[in-house]
Short mmCIF file of N, CA and C in Angstrom, two decimals:
data_model
loop_
_atom_site.label_atom_id
_atom_site.label_comp_id
_atom_site.label_asym_id
_atom_site.label_seq_id
_atom_site.Cartn_x
_atom_site.Cartn_y
_atom_site.Cartn_z
N MET A 1 18.58 -5.34 9.44
CA MET A 1 17.49 -5.05 9.88
C MET A 1 16.46 -6.32 10.13
N LEU A 2 16.36 -7.08 9.08
CA LEU A 2 15.62 -8.27 9.08
C LEU A 2 15.96 -9.29 10.29
N GLU A 3 17.16 -9.22 10.66
CA GLU A 3 17.48 -10.20 11.55
C GLU A 3 17.11 -9.62 13.08
N GLU A 4 17.30 -8.18 12.99
CA GLU A 4 17.02 -7.49 14.34
C GLU A 4 15.44 -7.74 14.76
N ALA A 5 14.73 -7.62 13.52
CA ALA A 5 13.28 -7.68 13.82
C ALA A 5 13.06 -9.04 14.06
N ARG A 6 13.63 -10.32 13.68
CA ARG A 6 13.66 -11.60 14.01
C ARG A 6 13.92 -11.77 15.49
N GLU A 7 14.94 -11.26 16.00
CA GLU A 7 15.39 -11.38 17.48
C GLU A 7 14.33 -10.49 18.31
N ARG A 8 13.78 -9.49 17.78
CA ARG A 8 12.80 -8.65 18.64
C ARG A 8 11.36 -9.42 18.65
N ARG A 9 11.23 -10.41 17.72
CA ARG A 9 9.90 -10.98 17.50
C ARG A 9 9.12 -9.91 17.14
N ALA A 10 9.35 -9.18 16.13
CA ALA A 10 8.73 -8.22 15.63
C ALA A 10 7.88 -8.34 14.29
N HIS A 11 6.65 -7.72 14.29
CA HIS A 11 5.97 -7.67 12.82
C HIS A 11 6.86 -6.99 12.01
N LEU A 12 6.90 -7.33 10.97
CA LEU A 12 7.51 -6.64 9.66
C LEU A 12 6.40 -5.77 8.99
N VAL A 13 6.56 -4.41 8.66
CA VAL A 13 5.71 -3.66 8.27
C VAL A 13 6.29 -3.06 6.79
N PHE A 14 5.84 -3.37 5.77
CA PHE A 14 6.18 -2.64 4.54
C PHE A 14 5.16 -1.45 4.11
N LEU A 15 5.54 -0.20 4.45
CA LEU A 15 4.38 0.70 4.31
C LEU A 15 4.61 1.72 3.08
N ASP A 16 3.59 2.13 2.36
CA ASP A 16 3.84 3.04 1.37
C ASP A 16 2.29 3.70 1.24
N GLU A 17 2.24 4.89 0.42
CA GLU A 17 1.14 5.66 0.09
C GLU A 17 0.92 5.47 -1.57
N SER A 18 -0.14 5.78 -1.86
CA SER A 18 -0.28 6.02 -3.31
C SER A 18 -1.61 6.93 -3.53
N GLY A 19 -2.00 7.32 -4.81
CA GLY A 19 -3.07 8.04 -5.09
C GLY A 19 -3.86 7.54 -6.38
N PHE A 20 -5.33 7.73 -6.18
CA PHE A 20 -6.11 7.17 -7.25
C PHE A 20 -6.85 8.32 -7.74
N GLN A 21 -7.01 8.56 -9.06
CA GLN A 21 -7.71 9.74 -9.71
C GLN A 21 -9.05 9.12 -10.31
N LEU A 22 -9.83 10.14 -10.63
CA LEU A 22 -11.07 10.03 -11.63
C LEU A 22 -10.68 9.45 -13.02
N THR A 23 -9.49 10.20 -13.34
CA THR A 23 -8.97 10.07 -14.66
C THR A 23 -8.46 8.54 -14.67
N PRO A 24 -8.96 7.68 -15.72
CA PRO A 24 -8.58 6.49 -15.69
C PRO A 24 -6.90 6.22 -16.02
N VAL A 25 -6.31 5.04 -15.67
CA VAL A 25 -4.97 4.83 -15.93
C VAL A 25 -5.26 3.82 -17.23
N VAL A 26 -4.99 4.53 -18.35
CA VAL A 26 -5.09 3.89 -19.58
C VAL A 26 -4.05 2.75 -19.81
N ARG A 27 -4.63 1.52 -20.31
CA ARG A 27 -3.95 0.28 -20.57
C ARG A 27 -4.22 -0.20 -21.68
N ARG A 28 -3.33 -0.87 -22.40
CA ARG A 28 -3.58 -1.62 -23.67
C ARG A 28 -4.79 -2.70 -23.37
N THR A 29 -5.75 -2.52 -24.34
CA THR A 29 -6.62 -3.47 -24.40
C THR A 29 -7.03 -4.10 -25.68
N TYR A 30 -7.69 -5.17 -25.92
CA TYR A 30 -8.14 -5.75 -27.23
C TYR A 30 -9.41 -5.48 -27.63
N ALA A 31 -9.46 -5.52 -28.96
CA ALA A 31 -10.97 -5.15 -29.61
C ALA A 31 -10.75 -5.97 -30.99
N PRO A 32 -11.72 -5.94 -31.69
CA PRO A 32 -11.83 -6.72 -33.05
C PRO A 32 -10.99 -5.92 -34.03
N ARG A 33 -10.33 -6.62 -34.87
CA ARG A 33 -9.42 -5.99 -35.87
C ARG A 33 -10.27 -4.69 -36.60
N GLY A 34 -9.58 -3.86 -36.62
CA GLY A 34 -10.22 -2.35 -37.25
C GLY A 34 -11.07 -1.54 -36.41
N ARG A 35 -11.31 -2.05 -35.17
CA ARG A 35 -12.23 -1.38 -34.37
C ARG A 35 -11.43 -0.80 -32.97
N THR A 36 -10.80 0.43 -32.98
CA THR A 36 -10.33 1.03 -31.96
C THR A 36 -11.14 0.95 -30.67
N PRO A 37 -10.61 0.47 -29.62
CA PRO A 37 -11.48 0.44 -28.33
C PRO A 37 -11.41 2.01 -27.72
N LEU A 38 -12.50 2.44 -27.17
CA LEU A 38 -12.51 3.96 -26.66
C LEU A 38 -12.85 3.69 -25.32
N VAL A 39 -12.22 4.31 -24.44
CA VAL A 39 -12.45 4.25 -22.93
C VAL A 39 -13.09 5.74 -22.81
N GLU A 40 -14.40 5.42 -22.48
CA GLU A 40 -15.28 6.68 -21.97
C GLU A 40 -14.93 7.27 -20.71
N ALA A 41 -14.05 8.50 -20.82
CA ALA A 41 -13.77 9.19 -19.78
C ALA A 41 -13.59 10.72 -20.19
N TRP A 42 -13.29 11.57 -19.30
CA TRP A 42 -12.96 12.94 -19.53
C TRP A 42 -12.41 13.36 -18.35
N HIS A 43 -11.56 14.30 -18.70
CA HIS A 43 -10.53 14.91 -17.51
C HIS A 43 -11.43 15.61 -16.42
N ARG A 44 -11.51 14.67 -15.53
CA ARG A 44 -12.24 15.06 -14.07
C ARG A 44 -11.43 15.06 -12.97
N LYS A 45 -11.70 16.25 -12.30
CA LYS A 45 -10.88 16.42 -10.84
C LYS A 45 -11.51 15.49 -10.00
N GLY A 46 -10.75 15.28 -8.86
CA GLY A 46 -11.02 14.09 -7.81
C GLY A 46 -10.01 13.14 -7.60
N ARG A 47 -9.59 12.85 -6.45
CA ARG A 47 -8.83 11.79 -6.25
C ARG A 47 -9.13 11.32 -4.90
N ILE A 48 -8.41 10.15 -4.49
CA ILE A 48 -8.25 9.40 -3.07
C ILE A 48 -7.06 9.04 -2.94
N SER A 49 -6.42 9.49 -1.92
CA SER A 49 -5.00 9.12 -1.40
C SER A 49 -5.17 7.93 -0.41
N ALA A 50 -4.25 7.06 -0.29
CA ALA A 50 -4.18 5.67 0.27
C ALA A 50 -2.91 5.41 0.97
N ILE A 51 -3.29 4.87 2.13
CA ILE A 51 -1.94 4.32 2.73
C ILE A 51 -2.25 2.73 2.99
N SER A 52 -1.23 2.04 2.76
CA SER A 52 -1.43 0.59 2.84
C SER A 52 -0.03 -0.02 3.68
N ALA A 53 0.02 -1.09 3.89
CA ALA A 53 0.92 -1.79 4.56
C ALA A 53 0.86 -3.23 4.36
N VAL A 54 2.13 -3.98 3.91
CA VAL A 54 2.08 -5.35 4.00
C VAL A 54 2.70 -5.74 5.19
N THR A 55 2.30 -6.67 6.07
CA THR A 55 2.79 -6.97 7.23
C THR A 55 3.18 -8.54 7.14
N VAL A 56 4.00 -8.92 7.96
CA VAL A 56 4.63 -10.16 8.15
C VAL A 56 4.59 -10.53 9.57
N SER A 57 3.76 -11.47 10.05
CA SER A 57 3.77 -11.68 11.50
C SER A 57 5.20 -12.61 11.90
N PRO A 58 5.50 -12.38 12.96
CA PRO A 58 6.74 -13.00 13.47
C PRO A 58 6.77 -14.32 13.79
N LYS A 59 5.37 -14.79 14.02
CA LYS A 59 5.29 -16.24 14.58
C LYS A 59 4.84 -17.14 13.27
N ARG A 60 3.70 -16.72 12.70
CA ARG A 60 3.12 -17.64 11.56
C ARG A 60 4.00 -17.26 10.14
N ARG A 61 4.63 -16.30 10.03
CA ARG A 61 5.19 -15.65 8.76
C ARG A 61 4.47 -15.76 7.71
N ARG A 62 3.13 -15.15 7.99
CA ARG A 62 2.07 -15.06 6.95
C ARG A 62 1.91 -13.61 6.67
N PRO A 63 1.86 -13.24 5.43
CA PRO A 63 1.68 -11.72 5.05
C PRO A 63 0.41 -11.36 5.22
N ASN A 64 -0.04 -10.13 5.49
CA ASN A 64 -1.46 -9.70 5.63
C ASN A 64 -1.22 -8.18 5.09
N LEU A 65 -2.34 -7.57 4.72
CA LEU A 65 -2.61 -6.17 4.29
C LEU A 65 -3.27 -5.47 5.07
N TYR A 66 -3.06 -4.21 5.52
CA TYR A 66 -3.95 -3.24 6.03
C TYR A 66 -3.85 -1.67 5.27
N PHE A 67 -4.89 -1.34 5.36
CA PHE A 67 -5.08 0.08 4.46
C PHE A 67 -6.07 0.97 4.91
N ARG A 68 -5.94 2.14 4.34
CA ARG A 68 -6.63 3.20 4.81
C ARG A 68 -6.85 4.28 3.80
N LEU A 69 -8.14 4.53 3.41
CA LEU A 69 -8.27 5.66 2.41
C LEU A 69 -8.53 6.90 3.03
N LEU A 70 -7.97 7.97 2.46
CA LEU A 70 -7.96 9.25 3.24
C LEU A 70 -9.23 10.05 2.69
N PRO A 71 -9.71 11.19 3.23
CA PRO A 71 -10.77 11.83 2.61
C PRO A 71 -10.50 12.10 1.15
N ASP A 72 -11.73 12.52 0.38
CA ASP A 72 -11.26 12.90 -0.98
C ASP A 72 -10.47 14.33 -0.98
N ASP A 73 -9.55 14.25 -2.15
CA ASP A 73 -8.83 15.26 -2.43
C ASP A 73 -7.70 15.53 -1.41
N ALA A 74 -7.51 14.76 -0.27
CA ALA A 74 -6.47 15.16 0.98
C ALA A 74 -5.20 14.49 0.32
N ASN A 75 -4.25 15.22 0.65
CA ASN A 75 -3.14 14.41 0.50
C ASN A 75 -2.47 14.03 1.95
N ALA A 76 -1.67 12.69 1.57
CA ALA A 76 -1.34 12.17 2.99
C ALA A 76 -0.18 13.14 3.54
N ARG A 77 -0.22 13.06 4.99
CA ARG A 77 0.45 14.02 5.90
C ARG A 77 1.04 13.05 6.98
N GLY A 78 1.86 13.90 7.72
CA GLY A 78 2.36 13.21 8.85
C GLY A 78 1.28 12.68 9.89
N GLU A 79 0.19 13.43 10.05
CA GLU A 79 -0.80 12.97 11.01
C GLU A 79 -1.52 11.68 10.40
N ASP A 80 -1.56 11.69 9.17
CA ASP A 80 -2.13 10.45 8.59
C ASP A 80 -1.15 9.31 8.77
N SER A 81 0.10 9.32 8.74
CA SER A 81 1.04 8.42 9.09
C SER A 81 1.01 7.89 10.47
N VAL A 82 0.61 8.85 11.35
CA VAL A 82 0.91 8.59 12.77
C VAL A 82 -0.60 7.96 13.05
N ALA A 83 -1.85 8.33 12.37
CA ALA A 83 -3.08 7.63 12.72
C ALA A 83 -3.14 6.28 12.18
N PHE A 84 -2.18 5.81 10.84
CA PHE A 84 -2.17 4.71 10.56
C PHE A 84 -1.46 3.86 11.35
N LEU A 85 -0.20 4.40 11.83
CA LEU A 85 0.55 3.61 12.90
C LEU A 85 -0.04 3.19 14.09
N LYS A 86 -0.81 4.14 14.54
CA LYS A 86 -1.71 3.77 15.78
C LYS A 86 -2.73 2.70 15.59
N GLY A 87 -3.45 2.54 14.42
CA GLY A 87 -4.26 1.60 14.12
C GLY A 87 -3.49 0.27 13.89
N LEU A 88 -2.39 0.40 13.35
CA LEU A 88 -1.73 -0.88 13.18
C LEU A 88 -1.07 -1.49 14.50
N LYS A 89 -0.63 -0.55 15.40
CA LYS A 89 -0.40 -1.04 16.67
C LYS A 89 -1.44 -1.76 17.40
N SER A 90 -2.50 -1.10 17.59
CA SER A 90 -3.75 -1.69 18.09
C SER A 90 -4.07 -2.94 17.41
N ARG A 91 -4.11 -3.20 16.36
CA ARG A 91 -4.37 -4.45 15.36
C ARG A 91 -3.18 -5.61 15.63
N LEU A 92 -1.90 -5.13 15.58
CA LEU A 92 -1.07 -6.24 15.61
C LEU A 92 -0.36 -6.39 17.05
N GLY A 93 -0.34 -5.55 17.80
CA GLY A 93 0.14 -5.97 19.36
C GLY A 93 1.52 -6.27 19.00
N GLY A 94 2.30 -5.88 19.98
CA GLY A 94 3.71 -6.39 20.01
C GLY A 94 4.59 -5.40 19.15
N PRO A 95 5.96 -5.79 19.34
CA PRO A 95 7.10 -4.71 18.77
C PRO A 95 6.66 -5.01 16.90
N MET A 96 7.03 -3.60 16.42
CA MET A 96 7.05 -3.67 14.75
C MET A 96 8.43 -2.85 14.38
N THR A 97 8.62 -3.55 13.28
CA THR A 97 9.93 -3.08 12.45
C THR A 97 9.18 -2.36 11.10
N ILE A 98 9.07 -1.01 11.01
CA ILE A 98 8.61 -0.38 10.01
C ILE A 98 9.44 -0.13 8.76
N LEU A 99 9.34 -0.50 7.64
CA LEU A 99 10.32 -0.32 6.34
C LEU A 99 9.59 0.66 5.46
N TRP A 100 10.00 1.89 5.14
CA TRP A 100 9.16 2.73 4.33
C TRP A 100 10.08 3.66 3.70
N ASP A 101 9.58 4.37 2.62
CA ASP A 101 10.60 5.18 1.72
C ASP A 101 10.84 6.48 2.57
N ARG A 102 11.69 7.39 1.84
CA ARG A 102 12.27 8.61 2.60
C ARG A 102 11.16 9.57 2.68
N SER A 103 9.96 9.45 2.20
CA SER A 103 9.10 10.56 2.27
C SER A 103 9.11 11.35 3.38
N ARG A 104 8.70 12.77 3.13
CA ARG A 104 8.82 13.73 4.30
C ARG A 104 7.65 13.43 5.42
N ILE A 105 6.57 12.41 4.86
CA ILE A 105 5.59 12.41 5.98
C ILE A 105 5.97 11.08 6.79
N HIS A 106 7.14 10.55 6.59
CA HIS A 106 7.38 9.40 7.35
C HIS A 106 8.53 9.75 8.62
N GLY A 107 9.59 9.48 8.38
CA GLY A 107 10.65 9.77 9.44
C GLY A 107 11.12 11.09 9.49
N ARG A 108 10.81 11.95 8.69
CA ARG A 108 11.24 13.39 8.75
C ARG A 108 10.03 14.21 9.44
N SER A 109 8.87 13.71 9.43
CA SER A 109 7.66 14.52 10.15
C SER A 109 7.84 14.59 11.55
N GLY A 110 7.77 15.87 12.15
CA GLY A 110 7.86 15.80 13.42
C GLY A 110 6.84 15.08 14.26
N LEU A 111 5.92 14.98 13.75
CA LEU A 111 4.72 14.17 14.44
C LEU A 111 4.85 12.75 14.46
N VAL A 112 5.53 12.26 13.27
CA VAL A 112 5.80 10.87 13.18
C VAL A 112 7.09 10.62 14.36
N LYS A 113 8.16 11.59 14.20
CA LYS A 113 9.04 11.50 15.10
C LYS A 113 8.73 11.41 16.48
N ALA A 114 7.94 12.23 16.96
CA ALA A 114 7.42 12.37 18.33
C ALA A 114 6.45 10.99 18.66
N TYR A 115 5.76 10.46 17.75
CA TYR A 115 5.10 9.11 18.05
C TYR A 115 6.08 8.06 18.15
N LEU A 116 6.97 8.01 17.40
CA LEU A 116 7.82 6.91 17.42
C LEU A 116 8.83 6.89 18.82
N ALA A 117 9.00 8.21 19.31
CA ALA A 117 9.79 8.56 20.31
C ALA A 117 9.00 8.00 21.64
N LYS A 118 7.82 8.03 21.57
CA LYS A 118 7.07 7.42 22.71
C LYS A 118 6.71 5.93 22.83
N HIS A 119 7.13 5.44 21.56
CA HIS A 119 6.79 4.01 21.37
C HIS A 119 8.05 3.34 20.98
N PRO A 120 9.15 3.13 21.64
CA PRO A 120 10.13 2.46 21.38
C PRO A 120 10.20 0.86 20.91
N GLU A 121 9.03 0.29 21.31
CA GLU A 121 8.72 -1.10 20.70
C GLU A 121 8.73 -0.90 18.88
N ILE A 122 8.62 0.45 18.41
CA ILE A 122 8.37 0.62 16.88
C ILE A 122 9.56 0.93 16.51
N VAL A 123 10.18 0.30 15.60
CA VAL A 123 11.46 0.55 14.99
C VAL A 123 11.29 1.02 13.43
N ALA A 124 11.68 2.14 13.23
CA ALA A 124 11.56 2.67 11.77
C ALA A 124 12.77 2.65 10.88
N GLU A 125 12.70 1.88 9.77
CA GLU A 125 14.07 1.88 8.80
C GLU A 125 13.48 2.58 7.31
N ASP A 126 14.52 3.24 6.87
CA ASP A 126 14.17 3.71 5.52
C ASP A 126 14.73 2.84 4.42
N PHE A 127 13.94 2.47 3.42
CA PHE A 127 14.38 1.78 2.11
C PHE A 127 15.45 2.87 1.43
N PRO A 128 16.37 2.44 0.88
CA PRO A 128 17.25 3.33 -0.02
C PRO A 128 16.47 4.09 -0.98
N GLY A 129 17.03 5.44 -1.36
CA GLY A 129 16.38 6.29 -2.12
C GLY A 129 16.28 5.65 -3.67
N TYR A 130 17.35 4.83 -3.95
CA TYR A 130 17.66 4.57 -5.19
C TYR A 130 16.69 3.09 -5.42
N ALA A 131 16.15 2.66 -4.63
CA ALA A 131 15.45 1.38 -4.80
C ALA A 131 13.99 1.08 -4.16
N PRO A 132 13.01 2.10 -4.82
CA PRO A 132 11.73 2.15 -4.24
C PRO A 132 11.11 0.86 -4.63
N GLU A 133 11.46 -0.03 -5.75
CA GLU A 133 10.88 -1.38 -5.91
C GLU A 133 11.18 -2.43 -4.82
N ALA A 134 12.19 -2.06 -3.98
CA ALA A 134 12.42 -2.98 -2.73
C ALA A 134 11.34 -3.03 -1.78
N ASN A 135 10.28 -2.28 -1.99
CA ASN A 135 9.16 -2.30 -0.82
C ASN A 135 8.21 -3.20 -1.58
N PRO A 136 7.79 -4.22 -0.87
CA PRO A 136 6.61 -4.90 -1.38
C PRO A 136 5.26 -4.48 -1.58
N ASP A 137 5.02 -3.16 -0.71
CA ASP A 137 3.75 -2.68 -0.56
C ASP A 137 3.60 -1.89 -2.02
N GLU A 138 4.63 -1.60 -2.92
CA GLU A 138 4.67 -1.08 -4.17
C GLU A 138 3.86 -2.03 -5.08
N GLY A 139 4.10 -3.29 -4.75
CA GLY A 139 3.12 -4.29 -5.46
C GLY A 139 1.83 -4.24 -5.29
N VAL A 140 1.29 -3.89 -4.01
CA VAL A 140 0.09 -3.65 -4.00
C VAL A 140 -0.57 -2.43 -4.79
N TRP A 141 -0.03 -1.46 -4.99
CA TRP A 141 -0.42 -0.33 -5.66
C TRP A 141 -0.22 -0.80 -7.16
N GLY A 142 0.82 -1.37 -7.59
CA GLY A 142 0.77 -1.78 -9.07
C GLY A 142 -0.18 -2.76 -9.40
N TRP A 143 -0.46 -3.78 -8.53
CA TRP A 143 -1.34 -4.61 -8.81
C TRP A 143 -2.74 -4.19 -9.14
N THR A 144 -3.07 -3.09 -7.91
CA THR A 144 -4.41 -2.12 -7.80
C THR A 144 -4.72 -1.54 -9.18
N LYS A 145 -3.79 -0.72 -9.51
CA LYS A 145 -3.86 0.17 -10.66
C LYS A 145 -3.62 -0.29 -11.96
N TYR A 146 -2.59 -1.20 -12.04
CA TYR A 146 -2.52 -1.94 -13.50
C TYR A 146 -3.09 -3.29 -13.86
N HIS A 147 -3.66 -3.93 -12.70
CA HIS A 147 -4.12 -5.29 -12.86
C HIS A 147 -5.65 -5.13 -12.62
N ARG A 148 -6.06 -4.43 -11.70
CA ARG A 148 -7.55 -4.34 -11.39
C ARG A 148 -8.22 -3.21 -11.82
N LEU A 149 -7.64 -2.15 -11.85
CA LEU A 149 -8.52 -0.94 -12.22
C LEU A 149 -8.01 -0.12 -13.44
N PRO A 150 -7.23 -0.91 -14.41
CA PRO A 150 -7.06 -0.25 -15.55
C PRO A 150 -8.11 0.15 -16.59
N ASN A 151 -8.23 1.55 -17.09
CA ASN A 151 -9.15 1.79 -18.11
C ASN A 151 -10.74 1.81 -17.15
N TYR A 152 -10.60 1.90 -15.84
CA TYR A 152 -11.66 2.21 -15.17
C TYR A 152 -11.81 3.89 -14.75
N ALA A 153 -13.13 4.08 -15.05
CA ALA A 153 -13.27 5.45 -15.12
C ALA A 153 -14.61 5.68 -14.40
N PRO A 154 -14.48 5.96 -13.04
CA PRO A 154 -15.81 6.07 -12.02
C PRO A 154 -16.31 7.33 -12.36
N GLU A 155 -17.75 7.46 -11.97
CA GLU A 155 -18.39 8.54 -12.06
C GLU A 155 -17.92 9.57 -11.05
N ASP A 156 -17.76 9.20 -9.96
CA ASP A 156 -17.30 10.10 -8.89
C ASP A 156 -16.22 9.53 -7.75
N THR A 157 -15.95 10.04 -6.76
CA THR A 157 -15.06 9.53 -5.64
C THR A 157 -15.79 8.62 -4.79
N ALA A 158 -16.90 8.69 -4.52
CA ALA A 158 -17.72 7.76 -3.84
C ALA A 158 -17.71 6.25 -4.49
N GLU A 159 -17.87 6.23 -5.98
CA GLU A 159 -17.76 4.94 -6.71
C GLU A 159 -16.35 4.43 -6.78
N LEU A 160 -15.46 5.38 -6.78
CA LEU A 160 -14.06 4.97 -6.72
C LEU A 160 -13.60 4.25 -5.51
N ARG A 161 -14.14 5.15 -4.44
CA ARG A 161 -13.67 4.66 -3.09
C ARG A 161 -14.33 3.08 -2.70
N LEU A 162 -15.49 3.09 -3.05
CA LEU A 162 -15.95 1.67 -2.89
C LEU A 162 -15.33 0.51 -3.85
N ARG A 163 -15.17 0.86 -4.86
CA ARG A 163 -14.22 -0.05 -5.74
C ARG A 163 -12.90 -0.28 -5.05
N LEU A 164 -12.35 0.64 -4.63
CA LEU A 164 -10.88 0.67 -4.02
C LEU A 164 -10.93 -0.35 -2.90
N CYS A 165 -11.90 -0.08 -1.79
CA CYS A 165 -12.33 -0.91 -0.63
C CYS A 165 -12.45 -2.40 -1.07
N ARG A 166 -13.25 -2.65 -2.01
CA ARG A 166 -13.53 -4.01 -2.40
C ARG A 166 -12.12 -4.58 -2.85
N GLU A 167 -11.52 -3.69 -3.87
CA GLU A 167 -10.23 -4.57 -4.49
C GLU A 167 -9.27 -4.77 -3.28
N LEU A 168 -8.99 -3.76 -2.43
CA LEU A 168 -7.96 -3.93 -1.56
C LEU A 168 -8.39 -4.99 -0.45
N SER A 169 -9.70 -5.18 -0.22
CA SER A 169 -10.29 -6.10 0.70
C SER A 169 -10.03 -7.48 0.11
N ASP A 170 -10.23 -7.63 -0.96
CA ASP A 170 -10.04 -8.87 -1.95
C ASP A 170 -8.51 -9.29 -1.86
N LEU A 171 -7.67 -8.27 -2.09
CA LEU A 171 -6.41 -8.69 -2.14
C LEU A 171 -5.84 -8.99 -0.64
N ARG A 172 -6.43 -8.48 0.41
CA ARG A 172 -6.14 -9.02 1.72
C ARG A 172 -6.15 -10.19 1.84
N ARG A 173 -7.35 -10.88 1.31
CA ARG A 173 -7.58 -12.39 1.47
C ARG A 173 -6.82 -13.24 0.50
N ARG A 174 -5.85 -12.57 -0.12
CA ARG A 174 -4.98 -13.51 -1.02
C ARG A 174 -3.53 -13.48 -0.35
N PRO A 175 -3.21 -14.15 0.62
CA PRO A 175 -1.76 -14.06 1.19
C PRO A 175 -0.90 -14.56 0.23
N GLU A 176 -1.19 -15.50 -0.62
CA GLU A 176 -0.13 -16.04 -1.54
C GLU A 176 0.43 -14.84 -2.52
N LEU A 177 -0.69 -14.07 -2.96
CA LEU A 177 -0.30 -12.77 -3.83
C LEU A 177 0.51 -11.94 -2.94
N LEU A 178 0.24 -11.58 -1.65
CA LEU A 178 1.01 -10.54 -1.08
C LEU A 178 2.37 -11.23 -0.86
N ALA A 179 2.36 -12.52 -0.73
CA ALA A 179 3.83 -13.26 -0.48
C ALA A 179 4.71 -12.90 -1.79
N SER A 180 3.89 -13.13 -2.94
CA SER A 180 4.81 -12.89 -4.08
C SER A 180 5.25 -11.49 -4.37
N PHE A 181 4.57 -10.46 -3.90
CA PHE A 181 4.91 -8.91 -3.84
C PHE A 181 6.38 -9.00 -2.99
N ILE A 182 6.53 -9.80 -1.77
CA ILE A 182 7.62 -9.72 -1.05
C ILE A 182 8.64 -10.38 -1.77
N ARG A 183 8.41 -11.78 -2.44
CA ARG A 183 9.42 -12.34 -3.38
C ARG A 183 9.90 -11.36 -4.38
N HIS A 184 9.01 -10.83 -5.26
CA HIS A 184 9.30 -9.98 -6.17
C HIS A 184 10.24 -8.83 -5.63
N ALA A 185 9.98 -8.44 -4.49
CA ALA A 185 11.01 -7.16 -3.89
C ALA A 185 12.28 -7.76 -3.61
N GLU A 186 12.54 -9.11 -3.56
CA GLU A 186 13.75 -9.79 -3.36
C GLU A 186 13.95 -9.54 -1.61
N ILE A 187 13.08 -9.63 -0.87
CA ILE A 187 13.11 -9.64 0.68
C ILE A 187 13.40 -10.89 0.98
N PRO A 188 14.55 -11.40 1.85
CA PRO A 188 14.83 -12.59 2.07
C PRO A 188 14.17 -13.01 3.25
N LEU A 189 12.87 -13.54 2.85
CA LEU A 189 11.94 -13.90 4.12
C LEU A 189 11.51 -15.38 3.67
N ARG A 190 11.28 -16.24 4.61
CA ARG A 190 10.73 -17.69 4.42
C ARG A 190 9.33 -17.61 4.86
N LEU A 191 8.44 -17.52 4.02
CA LEU A 191 6.91 -17.35 4.07
C LEU A 191 6.18 -18.82 3.71
#
């Protein structure tokens, strides 16, 4: 599939979704001996679903990140995948090879199938079900949740949305980190 994308001079697009809740992801932290650290949080409802894609341009071989945050408490659905693909298509221009998991909001969604049928310049491939770690976009979510937002307890979804936009925008400006996600996923690309 990578060779076919290279021959077509297509952008590689590694796409995935994730969710962020108001309840923090609790991680180990440090405190003075004998003082157990406390994370001030309580169980609150509220979440933000997100879609992102790590892309690699066919000419410059430079990774980039595109993302979209969905409305509060919304689950990602087929129409969200189509809207995201439309946005990518307009930004990237030219052919794309999309690599994603076997989620039902991807290749099995009727809306997504119809969109892909109208756009033969977009080729979609599924990652094997047994290898989700093969998707470099998983690195985006792992980095964001476990390195940038651990123990973070926002007051509301507006605060969470603002912080997510800032963190993902900052990550977008770090192509060397995005390239490390591709290397970690063992995708054989020269970047």
